[in-house]
Coordinates of C-alpha atoms in Angstrom, one line a residue:
X1 CA 0.0 0.0 0.0
X2 CA 1.7 3.2 -1.2
X3 CA 0.0 6.3 0.1
X4 CA 1.2 9.8 -0.7
X5 CA 1.4 12.2 2.3
X6 CA 2.9 15.7 2.5
X7 CA 3.9 17.3 5.8
X8 CA 6.5 19.6 4.4
X9 CA 4.8 22.7 5.8
X10 CA 5.7 21.7 9.3
X11 CA 9.3 22.7 8.9
X12 CA 8.8 25.3 6.2
X13 CA 6.5 27.6 8.1
X14 CA 9.0 27.8 10.9
X15 CA 11.0 30.4 8.9
X16 CA 8.0 32.2 7.4
X17 CA 6.1 35.1 8.8
X18 CA 2.3 34.3 9.3
X19 CA 1.1 36.8 6.6
X20 CA 3.3 35.0 4.1
X21 CA 1.9 31.5 4.8
X22 CA -1.0 31.7 2.3
X23 CA 1.4 32.8 -0.5
X24 CA 3.8 30.0 0.4
X25 CA 0.9 27.5 0.2
X26 CA -0.1 28.7 -3.2
X27 CA 3.5 28.4 -4.4
X28 CA 3.5 24.7 -3.3
X29 CA 0.3 24.1 -5.1
X30 CA 1.5 25.8 -8.3
X31 CA 4.8 23.9 -8.2
X32 CA 3.7 20.4 -7.2
X33 CA -0.1 20.1 -7.5
X34 CA -1.2 22.3 -10.3
X35 CA -3.0 19.5 -12.1
X36 CA -4.7 18.2 -8.9
X37 CA -8.3 18.9 -7.7
X38 CA -7.8 20.5 -4.3
X39 CA -10.2 19.4 -1.5
X40 CA -10.1 21.0 1.9
X41 CA -11.5 19.1 4.9
X42 CA -12.2 20.1 8.5
X43 CA -14.1 19.0 11.6
X44 CA -15.7 20.7 14.6
X45 CA -17.1 19.7 17.9
X46 CA -19.6 21.7 20.0
X47 CA -21.1 20.9 23.4
X48 CA -24.0 19.0 21.8
X49 CA -23.1 18.3 18.2
X50 CA -20.3 17.4 15.9
X51 CA -19.8 18.4 12.3
X52 CA -17.5 18.1 9.3
X53 CA -17.1 19.8 6.0
X54 CA -15.5 19.2 2.6
X55 CA -14.7 22.2 0.4
X56 CA -13.7 22.5 -3.2
X57 CA -13.6 25.6 -5.4
X58 CA -17.1 24.8 -6.7
X59 CA -18.9 22.9 -3.9
X60 CA -19.4 22.8 -0.2
X61 CA -20.5 19.6 1.6
X62 CA -21.6 19.5 5.2
X63 CA -22.3 16.5 7.5
X64 CA -23.0 15.9 11.1
X65 CA -21.6 12.9 13.0
X66 CA -22.2 11.0 16.2
X67 CA -22.0 13.2 19.3
X68 CA -19.6 10.7 21.0
X69 CA -16.9 11.2 18.4
X70 CA -13.6 12.8 19.4
X71 CA -12.2 15.7 17.3
X72 CA -9.6 13.3 15.8
X73 CA -12.4 10.9 14.7
X74 CA -14.4 13.8 13.2
X75 CA -11.3 15.1 11.3
X76 CA -10.6 11.6 10.0
X77 CA -14.2 11.2 8.9
X78 CA -14.0 14.4 6.9
X79 CA -11.0 12.9 5.0
X80 CA -12.8 9.6 4.5
X81 CA -15.9 11.4 3.2
X82 CA -13.7 13.4 0.8
X83 CA -12.3 10.1 -0.6
X84 CA -15.9 8.8 -1.1
X85 CA -16.8 12.0 -3.0
X86 CA -13.8 11.4 -5.3
X87 CA -15.2 8.0 -6.1
X88 CA -18.8 9.3 -6.7
X89 CA -18.6 12.8 -7.9
X90 CA -15.3 13.3 -9.7
X91 CA -14.8 10.1 -11.6
X92 CA -13.1 11.9 -14.5
X93 CA -10.5 13.6 -12.3
X94 CA -7.2 11.7 -12.1
X95 CA -5.4 13.4 -9.3
X96 CA -6.6 14.8 -5.9
X97 CA -5.0 16.7 -3.1
X98 CA -6.8 16.5 0.2
X99 CA -5.7 19.3 2.5
X100 CA -6.4 19.0 6.2
X101 CA -5.1 20.9 9.3
X102 CA -5.3 17.7 11.4
X103 CA -1.7 16.7 11.7
X104 CA -2.7 13.7 13.8
X105 CA -4.9 12.4 11.0
X106 CA -2.2 12.8 8.3
X107 CA 0.4 11.1 10.5
X108 CA -2.1 8.3 11.3
X109 CA -2.6 7.7 7.5
X110 CA 1.2 7.4 7.2
X111 CA 1.1 4.5 9.7
X112 CA 0.7 1.2 7.9
X113 CA 0.2 -0.6 11.1
X114 CA -2.7 1.5 12.5
X115 CA -5.6 -0.3 14.3
X116 CA -8.0 2.6 13.9
X117 CA -10.9 1.5 11.8
X118 CA -11.5 4.8 10.1
X119 CA -7.9 5.4 9.2
X120 CA -7.6 1.8 7.8
X121 CA -10.7 2.6 5.7
X122 CA -9.1 5.7 4.4
X123 CA -5.9 3.8 3.5
X124 CA -7.8 1.0 1.7
X125 CA -10.1 3.3 -0.3
X126 CA -7.3 5.6 -1.3
X127 CA -5.4 2.6 -2.6
X128 CA -8.4 1.4 -4.5
X129 CA -8.5 4.7 -6.5
X130 CA -5.6 3.5 -8.6
X131 CA -4.7 4.4 -11.3
X132 CA -6.0 7.7 -10.0
X133 CA -3.9 9.2 -7.2
X134 CA -4.6 11.0 -4.0
X135 CA -2.2 13.0 -1.8
X136 CA -2.9 13.9 1.8
X137 CA -1.3 17.2 2.8
X138 CA -1.1 18.9 6.2
X139 CA -1.8 22.7 6.2
X140 CA -1.5 25.1 9.1
X141 CA -4.9 26.1 10.6
X142 CA -6.0 29.7 11.0
X143 CA -3.4 31.2 8.7
X144 CA -5.8 32.7 6.2
X145 CA -5.5 29.9 3.6
X146 CA -8.9 30.6 1.9
X147 CA -9.9 26.9 1.4
X148 CA -9.0 26.0 5.0
X149 CA -10.9 29.0 6.4
X150 CA -14.0 28.1 4.4
X151 CA -13.9 24.5 5.6
X152 CA -13.5 25.7 9.2
X153 CA -16.5 27.9 9.0
X154 CA -18.6 25.2 7.3
X155 CA -17.7 22.6 9.8
X156 CA -18.6 24.9 12.7
X157 CA -21.9 25.6 11.1
X158 CA -22.6 21.8 10.7
X159 CA -21.8 21.4 14.4
X160 CA -23.8 24.3 15.8
X161 CA -26.9 24.7 13.6
X162 CA -30.2 22.8 13.4
X163 CA -30.2 22.7 9.7
X164 CA -31.1 19.3 8.1
X165 CA -27.8 17.9 6.9
X166 CA -26.8 14.3 6.3
X167 CA -25.4 12.4 9.4
X168 CA -22.5 9.9 9.3
X169 CA -23.2 7.1 11.7
X170 CA -19.6 6.1 12.0
X171 CA -17.4 6.0 15.0
X172 CA -14.1 4.5 16.2
X173 CA -13.9 1.6 18.7
X174 CA -12.0 4.0 21.1
X175 CA -14.8 6.6 21.0
X176 CA -17.5 3.9 21.4
X177 CA -15.6 2.4 24.4
X178 CA -15.1 5.8 26.0
X179 CA -18.8 6.7 25.6
X180 CA -19.8 3.3 27.1
X181 CA -17.6 4.0 30.1
X182 CA -19.2 7.5 30.5
X183 CA -22.7 6.0 30.4
X184 CA -21.7 3.3 32.8
X185 CA -20.4 5.9 35.3
X186 CA -23.6 7.8 35.0
X187 CA -25.6 4.6 35.8
X188 CA -23.4 3.8 38.8
X189 CA -23.7 7.3 40.1
X190 CA -27.5 7.1 39.9
X191 CA -27.5 3.9 41.9
X192 CA -25.0 5.3 44.4
X193 CA -27.2 8.4 44.9
X194 CA -29.8 6.0 46.4
X195 CA -27.5 4.7 49.1
X196 CA -28.2 7.4 51.5
X197 CA -27.7 5.3 54.6
X198 CA -24.3 4.0 53.4
X199 CA -21.4 5.2 55.6
X200 CA -19.1 5.8 52.7
X201 CA -21.8 7.7 50.8
X202 CA -22.0 10.2 53.6
X203 CA -18.4 11.2 53.1
X204 CA -18.1 10.4 49.3
X205 CA -21.4 11.3 47.6
X206 CA -19.8 11.4 44.1
X207 CA -18.1 8.4 42.4
X208 CA -14.8 9.8 41.4
X209 CA -11.1 9.0 42.1
X210 CA -9.6 10.7 45.1
X211 CA -5.9 11.2 45.2
X212 CA -3.8 9.3 47.8
X213 CA -1.5 11.2 50.1
X214 CA 1.8 11.9 48.5
X215 CA 4.4 9.2 48.8
X216 CA 1.9 6.9 50.6
X217 CA 2.5 3.2 50.7
X218 CA 0.1 0.5 49.8
X219 CA -0.4 -0.3 53.5
X220 CA -1.1 3.3 54.3
X221 CA -3.7 3.4 51.5
X222 CA -5.4 0.4 52.9
X223 CA -5.6 2.0 56.3
X224 CA -6.9 5.2 54.8
X225 CA -9.6 3.3 53.0
X226 CA -10.6 1.4 56.1
X227 CA -11.1 4.6 58.0
X228 CA -13.2 6.0 55.2
X229 CA -15.7 3.2 55.2
X230 CA -15.5 2.8 59.0
X231 CA -14.6 -0.9 58.9
X232 CA -11.9 -1.1 61.5
X233 CA -10.9 -3.6 64.1
X234 CA -12.1 -1.5 67.1
X235 CA -15.5 -0.9 65.6
X236 CA -16.2 -4.3 64.0
X237 CA -14.3 -6.9 66.1
X238 CA -17.5 -7.5 68.1
X239 CA -19.1 -9.0 65.0
X240 CA -16.3 -11.5 64.7
X241 CA -16.7 -12.4 68.4
X242 CA -20.5 -12.5 68.1
X243 CA -20.8 -9.9 70.8
X244 CA -23.0 -6.8 71.1
X245 CA -21.7 -3.5 69.9
X246 CA -19.7 -1.9 72.7
X247 CA -19.8 1.8 73.7
X248 CA -16.9 4.1 73.3
X249 CA -14.4 3.4 76.0
X250 CA -13.4 7.1 76.3
X251 CA -16.8 8.6 77.0
X252 CA -19.2 5.5 77.3
X253 CA -21.9 7.7 75.9
X254 CA -22.3 6.2 72.3
X255 CA -21.5 3.1 70.3
X256 CA -17.9 3.2 69.2
X257 CA -17.0 4.0 65.6
X258 CA -14.4 5.9 63.6
X259 CA -16.7 8.8 63.1
X260 CA -17.6 9.0 66.8
X261 CA -14.0 9.1 67.8
X262 CA -12.8 11.6 65.2
X263 CA -15.8 13.9 65.5
X264 CA -18.1 13.3 68.4
X265 CA -16.4 11.9 71.5
X266 CA -16.6 14.5 74.3
X267 CA -13.4 13.3 75.9
X268 CA -11.4 13.9 72.7
X269 CA -12.8 17.4 72.1
X270 CA -9.5 19.1 73.0
X271 CA -7.7 17.3 70.2
X272 CA -10.3 18.6 67.7
X273 CA -9.9 22.3 68.5
X274 CA -7.5 22.8 65.6
X275 CA -10.3 22.3 63.1
X276 CA -13.6 22.6 65.0
X277 CA -15.9 22.8 62.0
X278 CA -14.6 20.0 59.7
X279 CA -16.8 17.1 58.8
X280 CA -15.8 13.5 58.4
X281 CA -15.7 14.1 54.6
X282 CA -13.3 17.1 55.2
X283 CA -11.0 14.9 57.2
X284 CA -11.0 11.7 55.1
X285 CA -11.6 12.9 51.6
X286 CA -10.8 16.6 51.1
X287 CA -7.9 17.4 53.4
X288 CA -5.3 14.9 52.1
X289 CA -2.5 16.4 54.3
X290 CA -4.4 15.5 57.4
X291 CA -5.0 11.9 56.3
X292 CA -1.3 11.7 55.3
X293 CA -0.3 12.5 58.9
X294 CA -2.6 9.9 60.2
X295 CA -1.4 7.1 57.8
X296 CA 2.2 8.1 58.3
X297 CA 1.8 7.9 62.1
X298 CA 0.1 4.5 62.3
X299 CA 2.7 2.9 60.1
X300 CA 5.2 1.1 62.4
X301 CA 8.4 2.7 61.0
X302 CA 7.0 6.1 61.9
X303 CA 6.4 5.3 65.6
X304 CA 10.0 6.3 66.3
X305 CA 9.1 9.9 65.7
X306 CA 6.3 10.0 68.3
X307 CA 8.3 12.4 70.5
X308 CA 8.3 15.0 67.7
X309 CA 4.7 15.0 66.5
X310 CA 1.3 14.0 67.6
X311 CA -0.4 12.8 64.4
X312 CA -4.1 13.2 63.6
X313 CA -4.4 16.8 64.7
X314 CA -0.8 17.8 65.5
X315 CA -1.7 20.1 68.3
X316 CA 0.0 18.7 71.4
X317 CA 3.5 19.5 72.5
X318 CA 6.1 16.7 73.1
X319 CA 5.9 17.0 76.9
X320 CA 2.2 16.5 77.0
X321 CA 2.3 13.4 74.8
X322 CA 3.9 11.5 77.7
X323 CA 1.7 12.8 80.5
X324 CA -1.7 13.3 78.8
X325 CA -3.7 10.1 79.3
X326 CA -6.3 11.1 76.7
X327 CA -3.6 11.4 74.1
X328 CA -2.3 8.0 75.0
X329 CA -5.8 6.6 74.6
X330 CA -6.2 8.2 71.2
X331 CA -2.8 6.9 70.1
X332 CA -3.8 3.5 71.3
X333 CA -7.1 3.7 69.4
X334 CA -5.5 4.7 66.1
X335 CA -3.1 1.8 66.2
X336 CA -5.6 -0.7 67.4
X337 CA -8.2 0.0 64.8
X338 CA -5.7 -0.9 62.1
X339 CA -3.5 -3.5 63.6
X340 CA -5.9 -5.3 65.9
X341 CA -3.7 -5.1 69.0
X342 CA -1.3 -3.1 71.1
X343 CA 1.9 -5.0 70.9
X344 CA 3.5 -2.6 68.4
X345 CA 2.4 0.4 70.5
X346 CA 3.5 -1.1 73.8
X347 CA 6.9 -2.1 72.5
X348 CA 7.5 1.3 71.0
X349 CA 6.5 2.9 74.3
X350 CA 9.1 0.9 76.0
X351 CA 11.8 1.9 73.5
X352 CA 10.8 5.6 74.0
X353 CA 10.4 5.3 77.7
X354 CA 6.7 6.1 77.4
X355 CA 4.3 4.8 80.1
X356 CA 2.2 2.3 78.1
X357 CA -1.5 2.8 78.5
X358 CA -3.2 0.1 80.5

Protein backbone atom coordinates (compact mmCIF):
# COMPACT_ATOMS: atom_id res chain seq x y z
CA UNK A 1 0.00 0.00 0.00
CA UNK A 2 1.68 3.16 -1.23
CA UNK A 3 0.02 6.32 0.09
CA UNK A 4 1.20 9.83 -0.68
CA UNK A 5 1.37 12.22 2.26
CA UNK A 6 2.92 15.66 2.47
CA UNK A 7 3.86 17.31 5.76
CA UNK A 8 6.55 19.63 4.41
CA UNK A 9 4.82 22.73 5.77
CA UNK A 10 5.65 21.68 9.33
CA UNK A 11 9.27 22.71 8.86
CA UNK A 12 8.80 25.31 6.16
CA UNK A 13 6.48 27.61 8.12
CA UNK A 14 9.03 27.85 10.94
CA UNK A 15 10.95 30.40 8.89
CA UNK A 16 7.97 32.18 7.35
CA UNK A 17 6.07 35.11 8.79
CA UNK A 18 2.34 34.29 9.30
CA UNK A 19 1.11 36.77 6.64
CA UNK A 20 3.31 34.99 4.08
CA UNK A 21 1.94 31.49 4.75
CA UNK A 22 -1.01 31.69 2.29
CA UNK A 23 1.37 32.76 -0.51
CA UNK A 24 3.78 29.97 0.41
CA UNK A 25 0.93 27.46 0.24
CA UNK A 26 -0.10 28.73 -3.19
CA UNK A 27 3.49 28.38 -4.38
CA UNK A 28 3.49 24.73 -3.27
CA UNK A 29 0.25 24.10 -5.14
CA UNK A 30 1.51 25.76 -8.34
CA UNK A 31 4.81 23.91 -8.20
CA UNK A 32 3.69 20.40 -7.21
CA UNK A 33 -0.09 20.08 -7.51
CA UNK A 34 -1.20 22.35 -10.34
CA UNK A 35 -3.02 19.45 -12.06
CA UNK A 36 -4.74 18.21 -8.89
CA UNK A 37 -8.25 18.86 -7.68
CA UNK A 38 -7.81 20.54 -4.28
CA UNK A 39 -10.16 19.37 -1.52
CA UNK A 40 -10.15 21.00 1.93
CA UNK A 41 -11.53 19.13 4.94
CA UNK A 42 -12.20 20.12 8.53
CA UNK A 43 -14.13 18.95 11.58
CA UNK A 44 -15.67 20.69 14.57
CA UNK A 45 -17.15 19.68 17.91
CA UNK A 46 -19.59 21.71 20.00
CA UNK A 47 -21.15 20.88 23.35
CA UNK A 48 -24.03 18.97 21.79
CA UNK A 49 -23.13 18.26 18.16
CA UNK A 50 -20.26 17.37 15.88
CA UNK A 51 -19.85 18.42 12.27
CA UNK A 52 -17.51 18.14 9.33
CA UNK A 53 -17.10 19.82 5.97
CA UNK A 54 -15.52 19.17 2.58
CA UNK A 55 -14.75 22.19 0.39
CA UNK A 56 -13.68 22.54 -3.24
CA UNK A 57 -13.57 25.61 -5.44
CA UNK A 58 -17.06 24.84 -6.70
CA UNK A 59 -18.86 22.95 -3.93
CA UNK A 60 -19.40 22.75 -0.17
CA UNK A 61 -20.48 19.56 1.60
CA UNK A 62 -21.58 19.51 5.25
CA UNK A 63 -22.26 16.51 7.46
CA UNK A 64 -22.96 15.88 11.11
CA UNK A 65 -21.58 12.88 12.99
CA UNK A 66 -22.16 11.02 16.22
CA UNK A 67 -21.96 13.16 19.35
CA UNK A 68 -19.61 10.66 21.00
CA UNK A 69 -16.88 11.17 18.40
CA UNK A 70 -13.61 12.81 19.36
CA UNK A 71 -12.21 15.67 17.30
CA UNK A 72 -9.63 13.26 15.85
CA UNK A 73 -12.41 10.94 14.66
CA UNK A 74 -14.36 13.85 13.17
CA UNK A 75 -11.31 15.11 11.26
CA UNK A 76 -10.61 11.59 9.99
CA UNK A 77 -14.24 11.16 8.95
CA UNK A 78 -13.99 14.37 6.92
CA UNK A 79 -11.01 12.92 5.03
CA UNK A 80 -12.82 9.60 4.53
CA UNK A 81 -15.88 11.39 3.18
CA UNK A 82 -13.67 13.39 0.80
CA UNK A 83 -12.35 10.11 -0.65
CA UNK A 84 -15.92 8.85 -1.06
CA UNK A 85 -16.75 12.00 -2.98
CA UNK A 86 -13.79 11.44 -5.31
CA UNK A 87 -15.25 8.00 -6.08
CA UNK A 88 -18.79 9.26 -6.65
CA UNK A 89 -18.64 12.84 -7.94
CA UNK A 90 -15.34 13.35 -9.73
CA UNK A 91 -14.78 10.13 -11.62
CA UNK A 92 -13.05 11.88 -14.51
CA UNK A 93 -10.48 13.59 -12.32
CA UNK A 94 -7.16 11.74 -12.15
CA UNK A 95 -5.36 13.45 -9.26
CA UNK A 96 -6.57 14.79 -5.92
CA UNK A 97 -4.98 16.72 -3.07
CA UNK A 98 -6.83 16.46 0.24
CA UNK A 99 -5.66 19.29 2.52
CA UNK A 100 -6.35 18.98 6.25
CA UNK A 101 -5.14 20.92 9.29
CA UNK A 102 -5.32 17.73 11.39
CA UNK A 103 -1.70 16.67 11.69
CA UNK A 104 -2.66 13.66 13.82
CA UNK A 105 -4.89 12.38 11.01
CA UNK A 106 -2.19 12.80 8.35
CA UNK A 107 0.41 11.06 10.53
CA UNK A 108 -2.06 8.25 11.27
CA UNK A 109 -2.61 7.75 7.53
CA UNK A 110 1.16 7.35 7.15
CA UNK A 111 1.12 4.54 9.73
CA UNK A 112 0.66 1.25 7.87
CA UNK A 113 0.16 -0.63 11.14
CA UNK A 114 -2.70 1.48 12.49
CA UNK A 115 -5.57 -0.26 14.26
CA UNK A 116 -8.01 2.64 13.89
CA UNK A 117 -10.94 1.47 11.76
CA UNK A 118 -11.54 4.83 10.08
CA UNK A 119 -7.87 5.37 9.22
CA UNK A 120 -7.64 1.83 7.81
CA UNK A 121 -10.72 2.57 5.71
CA UNK A 122 -9.06 5.74 4.39
CA UNK A 123 -5.92 3.81 3.46
CA UNK A 124 -7.82 1.03 1.69
CA UNK A 125 -10.12 3.33 -0.26
CA UNK A 126 -7.27 5.64 -1.26
CA UNK A 127 -5.36 2.63 -2.60
CA UNK A 128 -8.41 1.40 -4.49
CA UNK A 129 -8.55 4.67 -6.46
CA UNK A 130 -5.62 3.52 -8.63
CA UNK A 131 -4.71 4.41 -11.30
CA UNK A 132 -6.03 7.72 -10.02
CA UNK A 133 -3.92 9.24 -7.23
CA UNK A 134 -4.64 11.04 -3.99
CA UNK A 135 -2.19 12.96 -1.79
CA UNK A 136 -2.91 13.87 1.83
CA UNK A 137 -1.34 17.18 2.83
CA UNK A 138 -1.11 18.91 6.19
CA UNK A 139 -1.76 22.66 6.18
CA UNK A 140 -1.52 25.08 9.06
CA UNK A 141 -4.86 26.10 10.59
CA UNK A 142 -6.04 29.69 10.97
CA UNK A 143 -3.37 31.16 8.70
CA UNK A 144 -5.78 32.71 6.18
CA UNK A 145 -5.50 29.94 3.63
CA UNK A 146 -8.86 30.56 1.90
CA UNK A 147 -9.94 26.94 1.40
CA UNK A 148 -9.04 25.99 4.96
CA UNK A 149 -10.87 29.00 6.40
CA UNK A 150 -14.02 28.13 4.42
CA UNK A 151 -13.86 24.51 5.60
CA UNK A 152 -13.46 25.67 9.19
CA UNK A 153 -16.54 27.91 8.99
CA UNK A 154 -18.62 25.22 7.28
CA UNK A 155 -17.65 22.56 9.85
CA UNK A 156 -18.59 24.85 12.73
CA UNK A 157 -21.94 25.56 11.07
CA UNK A 158 -22.56 21.82 10.73
CA UNK A 159 -21.79 21.35 14.44
CA UNK A 160 -23.82 24.26 15.78
CA UNK A 161 -26.93 24.74 13.64
CA UNK A 162 -30.16 22.78 13.43
CA UNK A 163 -30.21 22.67 9.67
CA UNK A 164 -31.09 19.33 8.13
CA UNK A 165 -27.79 17.87 6.94
CA UNK A 166 -26.76 14.26 6.34
CA UNK A 167 -25.42 12.37 9.35
CA UNK A 168 -22.52 9.94 9.27
CA UNK A 169 -23.24 7.10 11.69
CA UNK A 170 -19.62 6.08 12.02
CA UNK A 171 -17.36 6.02 15.03
CA UNK A 172 -14.11 4.47 16.15
CA UNK A 173 -13.91 1.65 18.67
CA UNK A 174 -12.04 3.95 21.05
CA UNK A 175 -14.80 6.58 20.96
CA UNK A 176 -17.49 3.94 21.43
CA UNK A 177 -15.65 2.41 24.38
CA UNK A 178 -15.14 5.83 25.98
CA UNK A 179 -18.82 6.66 25.57
CA UNK A 180 -19.82 3.30 27.09
CA UNK A 181 -17.59 4.03 30.07
CA UNK A 182 -19.16 7.48 30.53
CA UNK A 183 -22.67 6.01 30.40
CA UNK A 184 -21.67 3.27 32.83
CA UNK A 185 -20.37 5.86 35.29
CA UNK A 186 -23.65 7.77 35.04
CA UNK A 187 -25.64 4.61 35.80
CA UNK A 188 -23.44 3.76 38.79
CA UNK A 189 -23.73 7.32 40.09
CA UNK A 190 -27.54 7.14 39.95
CA UNK A 191 -27.47 3.88 41.91
CA UNK A 192 -24.99 5.33 44.39
CA UNK A 193 -27.23 8.37 44.90
CA UNK A 194 -29.83 6.02 46.38
CA UNK A 195 -27.46 4.67 49.06
CA UNK A 196 -28.23 7.45 51.52
CA UNK A 197 -27.66 5.26 54.59
CA UNK A 198 -24.30 3.97 53.42
CA UNK A 199 -21.44 5.20 55.62
CA UNK A 200 -19.13 5.79 52.69
CA UNK A 201 -21.84 7.68 50.78
CA UNK A 202 -22.00 10.20 53.61
CA UNK A 203 -18.39 11.22 53.05
CA UNK A 204 -18.13 10.43 49.34
CA UNK A 205 -21.40 11.28 47.55
CA UNK A 206 -19.78 11.36 44.11
CA UNK A 207 -18.10 8.40 42.44
CA UNK A 208 -14.76 9.84 41.44
CA UNK A 209 -11.14 9.04 42.06
CA UNK A 210 -9.61 10.67 45.10
CA UNK A 211 -5.86 11.22 45.21
CA UNK A 212 -3.84 9.30 47.75
CA UNK A 213 -1.53 11.16 50.11
CA UNK A 214 1.82 11.94 48.47
CA UNK A 215 4.39 9.16 48.79
CA UNK A 216 1.89 6.91 50.58
CA UNK A 217 2.53 3.19 50.65
CA UNK A 218 0.07 0.46 49.78
CA UNK A 219 -0.36 -0.33 53.48
CA UNK A 220 -1.12 3.31 54.28
CA UNK A 221 -3.70 3.45 51.49
CA UNK A 222 -5.43 0.35 52.90
CA UNK A 223 -5.59 1.97 56.33
CA UNK A 224 -6.90 5.19 54.83
CA UNK A 225 -9.64 3.31 52.98
CA UNK A 226 -10.65 1.40 56.12
CA UNK A 227 -11.07 4.64 58.00
CA UNK A 228 -13.20 6.04 55.17
CA UNK A 229 -15.65 3.15 55.19
CA UNK A 230 -15.53 2.82 58.97
CA UNK A 231 -14.58 -0.88 58.86
CA UNK A 232 -11.87 -1.06 61.50
CA UNK A 233 -10.94 -3.58 64.13
CA UNK A 234 -12.12 -1.53 67.07
CA UNK A 235 -15.54 -0.88 65.57
CA UNK A 236 -16.18 -4.32 64.03
CA UNK A 237 -14.30 -6.89 66.10
CA UNK A 238 -17.46 -7.52 68.12
CA UNK A 239 -19.07 -8.96 65.00
CA UNK A 240 -16.30 -11.55 64.71
CA UNK A 241 -16.73 -12.40 68.38
CA UNK A 242 -20.53 -12.46 68.09
CA UNK A 243 -20.82 -9.86 70.82
CA UNK A 244 -23.03 -6.81 71.11
CA UNK A 245 -21.67 -3.53 69.87
CA UNK A 246 -19.65 -1.86 72.65
CA UNK A 247 -19.84 1.76 73.68
CA UNK A 248 -16.93 4.13 73.31
CA UNK A 249 -14.36 3.39 76.01
CA UNK A 250 -13.43 7.05 76.27
CA UNK A 251 -16.83 8.55 77.01
CA UNK A 252 -19.15 5.52 77.31
CA UNK A 253 -21.95 7.66 75.87
CA UNK A 254 -22.28 6.24 72.34
CA UNK A 255 -21.48 3.13 70.29
CA UNK A 256 -17.86 3.19 69.24
CA UNK A 257 -17.02 4.04 65.62
CA UNK A 258 -14.39 5.87 63.62
CA UNK A 259 -16.73 8.80 63.06
CA UNK A 260 -17.58 9.03 66.76
CA UNK A 261 -13.95 9.09 67.85
CA UNK A 262 -12.83 11.57 65.19
CA UNK A 263 -15.80 13.93 65.48
CA UNK A 264 -18.09 13.33 68.45
CA UNK A 265 -16.40 11.88 71.52
CA UNK A 266 -16.57 14.49 74.27
CA UNK A 267 -13.38 13.26 75.92
CA UNK A 268 -11.44 13.95 72.72
CA UNK A 269 -12.80 17.44 72.12
CA UNK A 270 -9.48 19.06 73.05
CA UNK A 271 -7.71 17.30 70.17
CA UNK A 272 -10.31 18.56 67.71
CA UNK A 273 -9.89 22.26 68.46
CA UNK A 274 -7.48 22.81 65.61
CA UNK A 275 -10.30 22.28 63.06
CA UNK A 276 -13.57 22.56 64.99
CA UNK A 277 -15.88 22.77 61.98
CA UNK A 278 -14.58 20.00 59.73
CA UNK A 279 -16.79 17.08 58.82
CA UNK A 280 -15.76 13.47 58.36
CA UNK A 281 -15.68 14.10 54.62
CA UNK A 282 -13.34 17.05 55.18
CA UNK A 283 -10.96 14.89 57.19
CA UNK A 284 -10.99 11.69 55.13
CA UNK A 285 -11.62 12.94 51.58
CA UNK A 286 -10.80 16.60 51.08
CA UNK A 287 -7.86 17.38 53.38
CA UNK A 288 -5.28 14.93 52.10
CA UNK A 289 -2.54 16.41 54.26
CA UNK A 290 -4.42 15.50 57.45
CA UNK A 291 -4.95 11.92 56.35
CA UNK A 292 -1.33 11.70 55.30
CA UNK A 293 -0.30 12.52 58.86
CA UNK A 294 -2.64 9.85 60.20
CA UNK A 295 -1.43 7.15 57.84
CA UNK A 296 2.21 8.08 58.35
CA UNK A 297 1.81 7.88 62.10
CA UNK A 298 0.12 4.51 62.29
CA UNK A 299 2.73 2.89 60.08
CA UNK A 300 5.20 1.10 62.41
CA UNK A 301 8.38 2.75 61.04
CA UNK A 302 6.96 6.15 61.89
CA UNK A 303 6.36 5.35 65.57
CA UNK A 304 9.96 6.28 66.35
CA UNK A 305 9.10 9.93 65.69
CA UNK A 306 6.35 9.95 68.29
CA UNK A 307 8.27 12.36 70.50
CA UNK A 308 8.30 14.96 67.72
CA UNK A 309 4.71 15.01 66.50
CA UNK A 310 1.26 14.05 67.61
CA UNK A 311 -0.38 12.78 64.43
CA UNK A 312 -4.08 13.16 63.57
CA UNK A 313 -4.40 16.79 64.65
CA UNK A 314 -0.80 17.82 65.45
CA UNK A 315 -1.72 20.08 68.33
CA UNK A 316 -0.01 18.69 71.42
CA UNK A 317 3.54 19.54 72.48
CA UNK A 318 6.06 16.72 73.07
CA UNK A 319 5.91 17.02 76.85
CA UNK A 320 2.16 16.55 76.97
CA UNK A 321 2.31 13.42 74.82
CA UNK A 322 3.91 11.51 77.66
CA UNK A 323 1.69 12.76 80.46
CA UNK A 324 -1.70 13.26 78.80
CA UNK A 325 -3.74 10.08 79.28
CA UNK A 326 -6.34 11.10 76.69
CA UNK A 327 -3.60 11.44 74.08
CA UNK A 328 -2.29 8.00 74.95
CA UNK A 329 -5.80 6.62 74.60
CA UNK A 330 -6.18 8.24 71.20
CA UNK A 331 -2.81 6.92 70.05
CA UNK A 332 -3.79 3.49 71.28
CA UNK A 333 -7.09 3.73 69.42
CA UNK A 334 -5.53 4.72 66.10
CA UNK A 335 -3.08 1.83 66.22
CA UNK A 336 -5.62 -0.71 67.40
CA UNK A 337 -8.23 0.04 64.75
CA UNK A 338 -5.74 -0.89 62.07
CA UNK A 339 -3.47 -3.48 63.62
CA UNK A 340 -5.88 -5.30 65.92
CA UNK A 341 -3.71 -5.11 69.00
CA UNK A 342 -1.31 -3.06 71.10
CA UNK A 343 1.91 -5.03 70.85
CA UNK A 344 3.49 -2.58 68.40
CA UNK A 345 2.41 0.40 70.47
CA UNK A 346 3.53 -1.09 73.77
CA UNK A 347 6.94 -2.15 72.48
CA UNK A 348 7.45 1.29 70.97
CA UNK A 349 6.54 2.94 74.25
CA UNK A 350 9.14 0.85 76.03
CA UNK A 351 11.81 1.90 73.54
CA UNK A 352 10.85 5.56 73.95
CA UNK A 353 10.45 5.33 77.74
CA UNK A 354 6.73 6.10 77.44
CA UNK A 355 4.33 4.78 80.08
CA UNK A 356 2.22 2.29 78.10
CA UNK A 357 -1.49 2.85 78.51
CA UNK A 358 -3.19 0.12 80.53
